[in-house]
Every structure is written in structure tokens, then in C-alpha cells.
PDB file of C-alpha atoms and ligand atoms in Angstrom:
ATOM      1  CA  MET A   1       0.000   0.000   0.000  1.00 92.00           C
ATOM      2  CA  ARG A   2       1.140   3.575  -0.603  1.00 94.00           C
ATOM      3  CA  LYS A   3       2.247   5.447   2.503  1.00 96.00           C
ATOM      4  CA  ILE A   4       2.316   9.175   3.213  1.00 97.00           C
ATOM      5  CA  LEU A   5       4.368  10.799   5.977  1.00 98.00           C
ATOM      6  CA  ILE A   6       3.241  14.234   7.114  1.00 98.00           C
ATOM      7  CA  ILE A   7       6.480  15.575   8.550  1.00 98.00           C
ATOM      8  CA  GLY A   8       6.656  18.730  10.676  1.00 98.00           C
ATOM      9  CA  ILE A   9       9.890  20.560   9.797  1.00 96.00           C
ATOM     10  CA  GLY A  10       9.672  23.368  12.349  1.00 96.00           C
ATOM     11  CA  ALA A  11       8.804  26.982  11.707  1.00 95.00           C
ATOM     12  CA  GLY A  12      11.898  28.427  10.080  1.00 89.00           C
ATOM     13  CA  ASN A  13      15.187  27.243  11.535  1.00 92.00           C
ATOM     14  CA  PRO A  14      16.514  24.010   9.973  1.00 93.00           C
ATOM     15  CA  ASP A  15      17.865  23.175  13.459  1.00 95.00           C
ATOM     16  CA  TYR A  16      14.220  22.747  14.530  1.00 96.00           C
ATOM     17  CA  VAL A  17      14.073  19.498  12.505  1.00 97.00           C
ATOM     18  CA  THR A  18      13.807  16.677  15.065  1.00 98.00           C
ATOM     19  CA  VAL A  19      15.622  13.328  15.117  1.00 98.00           C
ATOM     20  CA  GLN A  20      12.254  11.644  14.481  1.00 98.00           C
ATOM     21  CA  ALA A  21      11.762  13.852  11.415  1.00 98.00           C
ATOM     22  CA  ILE A  22      15.276  13.053  10.125  1.00 97.00           C
ATOM     23  CA  ASN A  23      14.573   9.318  10.450  1.00 97.00           C
ATOM     24  CA  ALA A  24      11.285   9.810   8.606  1.00 97.00           C
ATOM     25  CA  LEU A  25      12.931  11.897   5.847  1.00 97.00           C
ATOM     26  CA  ASN A  26      15.290   9.017   5.158  1.00 97.00           C
ATOM     27  CA  GLN A  27      12.406   6.602   4.418  1.00 96.00           C
ATOM     28  CA  VAL A  28      10.847   8.765   1.722  1.00 97.00           C
ATOM     29  CA  ASP A  29      10.804   7.997  -2.022  1.00 96.00           C
ATOM     30  CA  VAL A  30       8.854  11.071  -3.168  1.00 96.00           C
ATOM     31  CA  PHE A  31       8.555  14.522  -1.581  1.00 94.00           C
ATOM     32  CA  PHE A  32       5.494  16.490  -2.638  1.00 93.00           C
ATOM     33  CA  ILE A  33       6.508  20.165  -2.533  1.00 88.00           C
ATOM     34  CA  PRO A  34       3.601  22.630  -2.456  1.00 81.00           C
ATOM     35  CA  ASP A  35       4.030  25.525  -4.886  1.00 78.00           C
ATOM     36  CA  LYS A  36       1.887  28.548  -4.032  1.00 72.00           C
ATOM     37  CA  GLY A  37       3.363  30.822  -6.706  1.00 66.00           C
ATOM     38  CA  THR A  38       6.361  33.094  -6.636  1.00 54.00           C
ATOM     39  CA  ASP A  39       5.989  35.083  -3.415  1.00 53.00           C
ATOM     40  CA  LYS A  40       7.281  32.456  -0.971  1.00 67.00           C
ATOM     41  CA  VAL A  41      10.063  30.967  -3.084  1.00 73.00           C
ATOM     42  CA  GLU A  42      12.268  31.037   0.021  1.00 76.00           C
ATOM     43  CA  LEU A  43       9.995  28.579   1.824  1.00 77.00           C
ATOM     44  CA  GLY A  44      10.238  26.108  -1.064  1.00 76.00           C
ATOM     45  CA  ARG A  45      14.007  26.517  -1.014  1.00 80.00           C
ATOM     46  CA  LEU A  46      14.112  25.814   2.721  1.00 83.00           C
ATOM     47  CA  ARG A  47      12.294  22.513   2.145  1.00 85.00           C
ATOM     48  CA  LYS A  48      14.832  21.526  -0.525  1.00 83.00           C
ATOM     49  CA  ASP A  49      17.730  22.559   1.761  1.00 87.00           C
ATOM     50  CA  ILE A  50      16.313  20.356   4.522  1.00 90.00           C
ATOM     51  CA  CYS A  51      16.234  17.377   2.152  1.00 90.00           C
ATOM     52  CA  GLU A  52      19.838  18.002   1.072  1.00 90.00           C
ATOM     53  CA  ARG A  53      21.102  18.502   4.619  1.00 93.00           C
ATOM     54  CA  PHE A  54      19.389  15.610   6.393  1.00 95.00           C
ATOM     55  CA  ILE A  55      18.910  12.865   3.812  1.00 95.00           C
ATOM     56  CA  GLU A  56      21.732  10.416   3.219  1.00 94.00           C
ATOM     57  CA  GLY A  57      22.014   9.680  -0.485  1.00 88.00           C
ATOM     58  CA  SER A  58      19.901  11.239  -3.199  1.00 85.00           C
ATOM     59  CA  ASP A  59      17.581   8.468  -4.352  1.00 90.00           C
ATOM     60  CA  TYR A  60      14.427  10.482  -3.717  1.00 93.00           C
ATOM     61  CA  ARG A  61      12.260  12.503  -6.081  1.00 92.00           C
ATOM     62  CA  LEU A  62      10.840  16.016  -5.607  1.00 91.00           C
ATOM     63  CA  VAL A  63       7.414  16.549  -7.144  1.00 91.00           C
ATOM     64  CA  PRO A  64       6.018  20.097  -7.202  1.00 87.00           C
ATOM     65  CA  VAL A  65       2.356  20.400  -6.233  1.00 86.00           C
ATOM     66  CA  PRO A  66       0.608  23.484  -7.654  1.00 82.00           C
ATOM     67  CA  ILE A  67      -1.628  24.924  -4.925  1.00 80.00           C
ATOM     68  CA  PRO A  68      -4.724  26.698  -6.293  1.00 75.00           C
ATOM     69  CA  GLU A  69      -5.788  30.014  -4.758  1.00 76.00           C
ATOM     70  CA  ARG A  70      -8.585  29.645  -2.239  1.00 75.00           C
ATOM     71  CA  ALA A  71     -11.735  31.479  -3.362  1.00 70.00           C
ATOM     72  CA  ALA A  72     -12.653  34.557  -1.309  1.00 71.00           C
ATOM     73  CA  ALA A  73     -14.684  33.491   1.720  1.00 67.00           C
ATOM     74  CA  GLY A  74     -17.917  35.256   0.702  1.00 68.00           C
ATOM     75  CA  THR A  75     -20.671  34.477   3.187  1.00 68.00           C
ATOM     76  CA  SER A  76     -19.165  31.236   4.487  1.00 75.00           C
ATOM     77  CA  TYR A  77     -15.498  30.999   5.493  1.00 77.00           C
ATOM     78  CA  ARG A  78     -15.944  27.335   6.387  1.00 77.00           C
ATOM     79  CA  GLY A  79     -17.647  26.644   3.040  1.00 78.00           C
ATOM     80  CA  SER A  80     -14.798  28.179   1.025  1.00 80.00           C
ATOM     81  CA  VAL A  81     -12.191  26.194   3.003  1.00 82.00           C
ATOM     82  CA  ASP A  82     -14.132  22.927   2.554  1.00 81.00           C
ATOM     83  CA  GLU A  83     -14.418  23.552  -1.179  1.00 84.00           C
ATOM     84  CA  TRP A  84     -10.664  24.280  -1.405  1.00 84.00           C
ATOM     85  CA  HIS A  85      -9.812  21.095   0.556  1.00 85.00           C
ATOM     86  CA  ALA A  86     -11.979  19.039  -1.800  1.00 86.00           C
ATOM     87  CA  ARG A  87     -10.130  20.478  -4.836  1.00 87.00           C
ATOM     88  CA  LEU A  88      -6.758  19.779  -3.234  1.00 88.00           C
ATOM     89  CA  ALA A  89      -7.814  16.241  -2.282  1.00 88.00           C
ATOM     90  CA  HIS A  90      -8.766  15.617  -5.914  1.00 88.00           C
ATOM     91  CA  ASP A  91      -5.411  16.981  -7.159  1.00 89.00           C
ATOM     92  CA  TYR A  92      -3.374  15.054  -4.560  1.00 91.00           C
ATOM     93  CA  GLU A  93      -5.142  11.819  -5.413  1.00 91.00           C
ATOM     94  CA  GLY A  94      -4.163  12.250  -9.071  1.00 92.00           C
ATOM     95  CA  LEU A  95      -0.557  12.980  -8.087  1.00 93.00           C
ATOM     96  CA  PHE A  96      -0.326   9.949  -5.797  1.00 93.00           C
ATOM     97  CA  THR A  97      -1.621   7.702  -8.575  1.00 94.00           C
ATOM     98  CA  GLN A  98       0.854   9.134 -11.110  1.00 94.00           C
ATOM     99  CA  GLU A  99       3.932   9.752  -9.000  1.00 94.00           C
ATOM    100  CA  LEU A 100       3.878   7.211  -6.162  1.00 95.00           C
ATOM    101  CA  GLY A 101       4.197   3.501  -6.877  1.00 92.00           C
ATOM    102  CA  GLU A 102       2.360   0.861  -4.809  1.00 92.00           C
ATOM    103  CA  GLY A 103       4.513   0.221  -1.721  1.00 93.00           C
ATOM    104  CA  GLU A 104       6.346   3.557  -2.050  1.00 96.00           C
ATOM    105  CA  CYS A 105       6.507   6.237   0.629  1.00 97.00           C
ATOM    106  CA  GLY A 106       5.606   9.857  -0.116  1.00 97.00           C
ATOM    107  CA  ALA A 107       5.911  12.840   2.204  1.00 97.00           C
ATOM    108  CA  PHE A 108       4.749  16.374   2.793  1.00 95.00           C
ATOM    109  CA  LEU A 109       7.174  18.636   4.655  1.00 95.00           C
ATOM    110  CA  VAL A 110       4.829  20.759   6.714  1.00 95.00           C
ATOM    111  CA  TRP A 111       5.901  24.142   8.041  1.00 94.00           C
ATOM    112  CA  GLY A 112       5.951  24.183  11.860  1.00 96.00           C
ATOM    113  CA  ASP A 113       3.723  21.450  13.257  1.00 98.00           C
ATOM    114  CA  PRO A 114       1.262  19.593  10.992  1.00 98.00           C
ATOM    115  CA  THR A 115      -1.520  19.655  13.585  1.00 98.00           C
ATOM    116  CA  LEU A 116      -1.712  23.437  13.911  1.00 98.00           C
ATOM    117  CA  TYR A 117      -3.469  25.525  11.247  1.00 96.00           C
ATOM    118  CA  ASP A 118      -2.414  23.274   8.401  1.00 94.00           C
ATOM    119  CA  SER A 119      -4.636  21.500   5.873  1.00 91.00           C
ATOM    120  CA  THR A 120      -2.473  18.504   4.958  1.00 94.00           C
ATOM    121  CA  LEU A 121      -3.861  16.111   7.569  1.00 95.00           C
ATOM    122  CA  ARG A 122      -7.473  16.951   6.697  1.00 93.00           C
ATOM    123  CA  ILE A 123      -6.801  16.527   2.965  1.00 92.00           C
ATOM    124  CA  ILE A 124      -5.197  13.101   3.458  1.00 95.00           C
ATOM    125  CA  GLU A 125      -8.172  12.035   5.618  1.00 94.00           C
ATOM    126  CA  HIS A 126     -10.504  13.314   2.884  1.00 91.00           C
ATOM    127  CA  ILE A 127      -8.703  11.199   0.246  1.00 93.00           C
ATOM    128  CA  ARG A 128      -8.902   8.066   2.411  1.00 93.00           C
ATOM    129  CA  ALA A 129     -12.565   8.691   3.175  1.00 92.00           C
ATOM    130  CA  LYS A 130     -13.231   8.574  -0.581  1.00 89.00           C
ATOM    131  CA  GLY A 131     -11.773   5.033  -0.635  1.00 92.00           C
ATOM    132  CA  PHE A 132      -8.188   5.666  -1.839  1.00 91.00           C
ATOM    133  CA  ALA A 133      -5.966   3.084  -0.084  1.00 91.00           C
ATOM    134  CA  LEU A 134      -3.279   4.954   1.816  1.00 94.00           C
ATOM    135  CA  GLU A 135      -1.449   4.581   5.119  1.00 96.00           C
ATOM    136  CA  TYR A 136      -0.241   7.735   6.825  1.00 97.00           C
ATOM    137  CA  ASP A 137       1.713   8.938   9.846  1.00 98.00           C
ATOM    138  CA  VAL A 138       2.237  12.364  11.392  1.00 98.00           C
ATOM    139  CA  ILE A 139       5.626  13.512  12.706  1.00 98.00           C
ATOM    140  CA  PRO A 140       5.326  16.521  15.056  1.00 98.00           C
ATOM    141  CA  GLY A 141       7.348  19.681  14.518  1.00 98.00           C
ATOM    142  CA  ILE A 142       8.261  22.834  16.435  1.00 98.00           C
ATOM    143  CA  SER A 143       5.459  25.283  15.701  1.00 98.00           C
ATOM    144  CA  SER A 144       5.768  29.042  15.349  1.00 98.00           C
ATOM    145  CA  VAL A 145       3.949  29.288  18.695  1.00 98.00           C
ATOM    146  CA  GLN A 146       6.750  27.437  20.460  1.00 98.00           C
ATOM    147  CA  ALA A 147       9.403  29.390  18.543  1.00 98.00           C
ATOM    148  CA  LEU A 148       7.713  32.669  19.547  1.00 98.00           C
ATOM    149  CA  ALA A 149       7.627  31.786  23.251  1.00 98.00           C
ATOM    150  CA  ALA A 150      11.220  30.526  23.247  1.00 98.00           C
ATOM    151  CA  GLN A 151      12.607  33.571  21.428  1.00 98.00           C
ATOM    152  CA  HIS A 152      10.840  35.940  23.833  1.00 98.00           C
ATOM    153  CA  ARG A 153      11.763  33.689  26.792  1.00 98.00           C
ATOM    154  CA  VAL A 154       8.162  33.855  27.993  1.00 98.00           C
ATOM    155  CA  ALA A 155       5.872  31.058  29.220  1.00 97.00           C
ATOM    156  CA  LEU A 156       2.754  30.706  27.085  1.00 97.00           C
ATOM    157  CA  ASN A 157       0.412  30.261  30.058  1.00 96.00           C
ATOM    158  CA  ARG A 158       0.128  31.865  33.458  1.00 95.00           C
ATOM    159  CA  ILE A 159       0.460  29.347  36.334  1.00 94.00           C
ATOM    160  CA  GLY A 160      -2.428  26.871  36.114  1.00 95.00           C
ATOM    161  CA  GLU A 161      -4.243  29.011  33.518  1.00 96.00           C
ATOM    162  CA  PRO A 162      -5.277  28.217  29.938  1.00 97.00           C
ATOM    163  CA  VAL A 163      -3.915  29.729  26.743  1.00 98.00           C
ATOM    164  CA  LEU A 164      -6.004  30.199  23.610  1.00 98.00           C
ATOM    165  CA  ILE A 165      -4.484  29.801  20.139  1.00 98.00           C
ATOM    166  CA  THR A 166      -6.592  31.626  17.589  1.00 98.00           C
ATOM    167  CA  THR A 167      -6.577  33.612  14.356  1.00 98.00           C
ATOM    168  CA  GLY A 168      -6.541  37.328  13.597  1.00 98.00           C
ATOM    169  CA  ARG A 169     -10.069  36.969  12.206  1.00 96.00           C
ATOM    170  CA  LYS A 170     -11.333  35.662  15.555  1.00 97.00           C
ATOM    171  CA  LEU A 171      -9.379  38.183  17.641  1.00 98.00           C
ATOM    172  CA  ALA A 172     -11.040  40.981  15.670  1.00 97.00           C
ATOM    173  CA  GLU A 173     -14.292  39.963  17.433  1.00 97.00           C
ATOM    174  CA  GLY A 174     -12.701  40.978  20.763  1.00 96.00           C
ATOM    175  CA  PHE A 175     -10.276  39.775  23.439  1.00 97.00           C
ATOM    176  CA  PRO A 176     -11.983  36.925  25.361  1.00 97.00           C
ATOM    177  CA  ASN A 177     -13.229  38.092  28.792  1.00 94.00           C
ATOM    178  CA  ASN A 178     -12.400  34.863  30.578  1.00 94.00           C
ATOM    179  CA  LEU A 179      -8.777  34.509  29.373  1.00 97.00           C
ATOM    180  CA  ASP A 180      -5.512  36.300  29.983  1.00 95.00           C
ATOM    181  CA  SER A 181      -3.205  34.667  27.403  1.00 98.00           C
ATOM    182  CA  VAL A 182      -4.041  34.513  23.691  1.00 98.00           C
ATOM    183  CA  VAL A 183      -1.719  33.504  20.834  1.00 98.00           C
ATOM    184  CA  VAL A 184      -2.713  34.900  17.445  1.00 98.00           C
ATOM    185  CA  MET A 185      -1.725  33.419  14.077  1.00 98.00           C
ATOM    186  CA  LEU A 186      -2.796  34.066  10.484  1.00 97.00           C
ATOM    187  CA  ASP A 187      -3.352  37.769  11.049  1.00 97.00           C
ATOM    188  CA  GLY A 188      -2.957  39.763   7.845  1.00 95.00           C
ATOM    189  CA  ASP A 189      -4.859  42.746   9.257  1.00 95.00           C
ATOM    190  CA  GLN A 190      -3.064  43.409  12.553  1.00 97.00           C
ATOM    191  CA  ALA A 191      -6.172  42.601  14.557  1.00 98.00           C
ATOM    192  CA  PHE A 192      -4.304  43.597  17.734  1.00 98.00           C
ATOM    193  CA  LYS A 193      -5.330  47.181  16.890  1.00 97.00           C
ATOM    194  CA  ARG A 194      -8.944  46.165  17.564  1.00 97.00           C
ATOM    195  CA  VAL A 195      -8.121  45.235  21.169  1.00 97.00           C
ATOM    196  CA  ALA A 196      -5.770  48.142  21.909  1.00 95.00           C
ATOM    197  CA  GLY A 197      -8.240  49.476  24.489  1.00 94.00           C
ATOM    198  CA  GLU A 198      -7.518  46.454  26.730  1.00 95.00           C
ATOM    199  CA  ASP A 199      -4.602  46.555  29.182  1.00 96.00           C
ATOM    200  CA  LEU A 200      -2.364  44.041  27.373  1.00 98.00           C
ATOM    201  CA  ASP A 201       1.264  43.215  26.716  1.00 98.00           C
ATOM    202  CA  ILE A 202       2.226  41.928  23.272  1.00 98.00           C
ATOM    203  CA  TYR A 203       5.074  39.564  22.389  1.00 98.00           C
ATOM    204  CA  TRP A 204       5.330  39.770  18.589  1.00 98.00           C
ATOM    205  CA  GLY A 205       7.604  37.800  16.242  1.00 98.00           C
ATOM    206  CA  ALA A 206       8.031  37.717  12.469  1.00 98.00           C
ATOM    207  CA  TYR A 207      10.084  35.265  10.352  1.00 96.00           C
ATOM    208  CA  LEU A 208      10.762  33.373  13.599  1.00 97.00           C
ATOM    209  CA  GLY A 209      13.731  31.039  13.507  1.00 95.00           C
ATOM    210  CA  THR A 210      15.093  32.530  10.282  1.00 93.00           C
ATOM    211  CA  GLU A 211      17.948  34.963   9.784  1.00 93.00           C
ATOM    212  CA  ASP A 212      15.364  37.724   9.206  1.00 95.00           C
ATOM    213  CA  GLU A 213      13.642  37.168  12.563  1.00 97.00           C
ATOM    214  CA  ILE A 214      12.159  40.304  14.160  1.00 98.00           C
ATOM    215  CA  LEU A 215      10.968  40.476  17.781  1.00 98.00           C
ATOM    216  CA  VAL A 216       9.075  43.279  19.519  1.00 98.00           C
ATOM    217  CA  ALA A 217       7.610  43.172  23.045  1.00 98.00           C
ATOM    218  CA  GLY A 218       5.941  45.729  25.284  1.00 98.00           C
ATOM    219  CA  LYS A 219       2.669  47.304  26.326  1.00 97.00           C
ATOM    220  CA  LEU A 220       0.320  46.899  23.346  1.00 98.00           C
ATOM    221  CA  SER A 221      -0.876  50.504  23.244  1.00 97.00           C
ATOM    222  CA  GLU A 222       2.741  51.747  23.305  1.00 97.00           C
ATOM    223  CA  VAL A 223       4.385  49.408  20.756  1.00 98.00           C
ATOM    224  CA  MET A 224       1.597  48.654  18.286  1.00 98.00           C
ATOM    225  CA  GLY A 225       2.505  51.615  16.062  1.00 97.00           C
ATOM    226  CA  ASP A 226       6.098  50.348  15.861  1.00 98.00           C
ATOM    227  CA  ILE A 227       4.905  46.828  15.054  1.00 98.00           C
ATOM    228  CA  GLU A 228       2.638  48.118  12.282  1.00 98.00           C
ATOM    229  CA  ARG A 229       5.495  50.104  10.715  1.00 98.00           C
ATOM    230  CA  ILE A 230       8.127  47.350  11.091  1.00 98.00           C
ATOM    231  CA  ARG A 231       5.703  44.789   9.699  1.00 98.00           C
ATOM    232  CA  ARG A 232       4.807  46.950   6.681  1.00 97.00           C
ATOM    233  CA  GLU A 233       8.456  47.722   5.877  1.00 98.00           C
ATOM    234  CA  ALA A 234       9.552  44.077   6.208  1.00 97.00           C
ATOM    235  CA  ARG A 235       6.672  42.825   4.062  1.00 95.00           C
ATOM    236  CA  ASP A 236       7.367  45.432   1.382  1.00 96.00           C
ATOM    237  CA  GLU A 237      11.030  44.468   1.313  1.00 94.00           C
ATOM    238  CA  LYS A 238      10.605  40.671   1.200  1.00 91.00           C
ATOM    239  CA  GLY A 239       7.238  40.474  -0.548  1.00 91.00           C
ATOM    240  CA  TRP A 240       5.705  38.321   2.218  1.00 91.00           C
ATOM    241  CA  ILE A 241       5.545  38.082   5.979  1.00 95.00           C
ATOM    242  CA  MET A 242       4.618  35.503   8.594  1.00 95.00           C
ATOM    243  CA  ASP A 243       4.054  36.807  12.099  1.00 98.00           C
ATOM    244  CA  THR A 244       2.615  35.471  15.329  1.00 98.00           C
ATOM    245  CA  TYR A 245       2.034  37.085  18.686  1.00 98.00           C
ATOM    246  CA  LEU A 246       1.072  36.440  22.284  1.00 98.00           C
ATOM    247  CA  LEU A 247      -1.273  38.911  23.986  1.00 98.00           C
ATOM    248  CA  ARG A 248      -1.361  38.851  27.781  1.00 98.00           C
ATOM    249  CA  ARG A 249      -3.403  40.820  30.297  1.00 97.00           C
ATOM    250  CA  ARG A 250      -1.147  43.054  32.388  1.00 93.00           C
ATOM    251  CA  ASP A 251      -3.133  43.092  35.627  1.00 71.00           C
ATOM    252  CA  GLU A 252      -1.832  39.823  37.159  1.00 54.00           C
ATOM    253  CA  ASP A 253       1.472  38.172  38.213  1.00 51.00           C
TER     254      ASP A 253
HETATM  255  C1  SAM B   1      -0.877  28.249   7.909  1.00 71.82           C
HETATM  256  S1  SAM B   1      -0.273  28.659   9.483  1.00 71.82           S
HETATM  257  C2  SAM B   1       0.893  27.406   9.732  1.00 71.82           C
HETATM  258  C3  SAM B   1       1.272  27.228  11.174  1.00 71.82           C
HETATM  259  C4  SAM B   1       2.320  26.143  11.349  1.00 71.82           C
HETATM  260  N1  SAM B   1       1.749  24.833  11.103  1.00 71.82           N
HETATM  261  C5  SAM B   1       2.955  26.171  12.727  1.00 71.82           C
HETATM  262  O1  SAM B   1       2.967  25.130  13.402  1.00 71.82           O
HETATM  263  O2  SAM B   1       3.495  27.212  13.104  1.00 71.82           O
HETATM  264  C6  SAM B   1       0.698  30.052   9.076  1.00 71.82           C
HETATM  265  C7  SAM B   1       0.801  31.020  10.237  1.00 71.82           C
HETATM  266  O3  SAM B   1       1.736  30.511  11.170  1.00 71.82           O
HETATM  267  C8  SAM B   1       2.473  31.560  11.728  1.00 71.82           C
HETATM  268  N2  SAM B   1       3.896  31.332  11.403  1.00 71.82           N
HETATM  269  C9  SAM B   1       4.399  30.247  10.791  1.00 71.82           C
HETATM  270  N3  SAM B   1       5.725  30.319  10.716  1.00 71.82           N
HETATM  271  C10 SAM B   1       6.088  31.476  11.298  1.00 71.82           C
HETATM  272  C11 SAM B   1       7.330  32.102  11.545  1.00 71.82           C
HETATM  273  N4  SAM B   1       8.488  31.539  11.169  1.00 71.82           N
HETATM  274  N5  SAM B   1       7.326  33.295  12.185  1.00 71.82           N
HETATM  275  C12 SAM B   1       6.177  33.863  12.592  1.00 71.82           C
HETATM  276  N6  SAM B   1       4.976  33.314  12.389  1.00 71.82           N
HETATM  277  C13 SAM B   1       4.918  32.131  11.750  1.00 71.82           C
HETATM  278  C14 SAM B   1       1.929  32.859  11.151  1.00 71.82           C
HETATM  279  O4  SAM B   1       0.938  33.346  12.036  1.00 71.82           O
HETATM  280  C15 SAM B   1       1.325  32.381   9.860  1.00 71.82           C
HETATM  281  O5  SAM B   1       0.283  33.245   9.446  1.00 71.82           O
END
């Protein structure tokens, strides 16, 4: 039976690749490399560098996977994501049939950790649910959330308290009343501005783990202007940005 490994490669620094991931990389016949267009060429290059650095020998194949644009969300965000997953599942199934022999092992190198805001696992489950025979395993990776906390040398949770991991879209609805620690990912609109009236600290990081890493921390109302400017300048210069931040209420500890 065909096998797929969904391998977390960490969120930017090749040193984040774990021993378990290196062992998995060395079993793979075919790497499926997502290609989202030209703007994140560097991320594709990092995946290739990881293969060259950690795989002994070169008897593996790299197969580019064109990733279609997701349609604008319209009235239903969930609906547009489901429709996009179904298209990807259809495309992946075709690629597996063409590019992966029976008994061969394919892999996706997933940025950060495959279980956090990533579609690969859901798409593979979708393909299997349609009856395509496939085994699969997930190898965890160091997510941008862990990289953010480590680089700022801050614990994600207060003692005995929960931490919420959410998106910029959700944060824009307001900072949750019953929580004091919230990690925000996938925020193209700097939703922290919407909660600037709350008494919060922000621990912000962009390009975490890479040589372009930028860190800013401080009282949200005091540093958010700097973050907006730094973010805009960095994105204009590189053509893309990935940033994550922790927001924490200031009135405890
Ligand atoms: C599609 S999600 C993928 C998350 C990934 N699976 C993980 O474990 O970090 C992409 C979001 O992750 C965050 N992210 C990923 N890598 C990052 C990095 N190196 N620096 C800052 N944020 C990052 C950003 O919030 C970005 O919008």
C-alpha cells in the first residue's frame, strides 16, 4: 500500500528538525513540494535545503504540487475552506496515482507542526474517506507558537491558567473576557489594533527562527505603532511576511 508521511519541519530554523523527522525523511521515495506561486520561493528553497542537509544519499524525487488560490470566503469561510480542501484532495489523489508507486513512501514537509493551522492532515483524511488506499503517519514539529515563546523567553500560560491559540479573524471579534493569554496566528490585518483598548502586553515575532527574525515586546498601546510600521516595511522588502504574537493581560502576576 502507498504510505504518506506528514512531517513537521519546524517553523523556520533548519535546526528545529527533530531526530524523528530526520529518520522519517530518510524513508521517503517522493517529496510532494507545495508551490503557491512566486511570493514564498524562500519557503520552497528551505524545504529543498532540509532534504539536502538531512537525507543520506539522493535516491528520492521532488514533485512540485501546484496549490490553487482559495476562493474569497464570501458568506461562508468554512464553506470556502471545505471547497478548497476538496479540490486539493482531488489533485493530490491524481498525483499519488501518477507519482507514487504501490509500496512507495511519499511525504509532505509541513511548516511548523502539521496539527496546527495546516490542511495537509485533513486533505489526506478526505482522500482516504473517498476510498483511496493509503497509510499515513504524522511527525510533530516545532510550531511558530513554540518558537515565539522561546525567542521571547516567555511562558505561554500563566500558572495553572489556559492559553487560547486563535486567528486574527477571531481576535477581531474581541479579546476573550475569561482569558488572559491569547496567541494569534494568520493575522494579515493586525487585529491587535482592535483590542488596543484592553490593558495588554504583546510579544510579537516575524520570520521566527530565520535569519530575518524580528521580535518586539511591550505594552500593546505603546508598541503597536512600531509593530505596524516594522511589519509593513519588512513585508514590502521581502514580498511576504509571517508573524505570530502572544497577547497577555497586564493586571496579574
Ligand atoms: C498556515 S499557518 C501554519 C502554522 C504552522 N503549522 C505552525 O505550526 O506554526 C501560518 C501562520 O503561522 C504563523 N507562522 C508560521 N511560521 C512562522 C514564523 N516563522 N514566524 C512567525 N509566524 C509564523 C503565522 O501566524 C502564519 O500566518
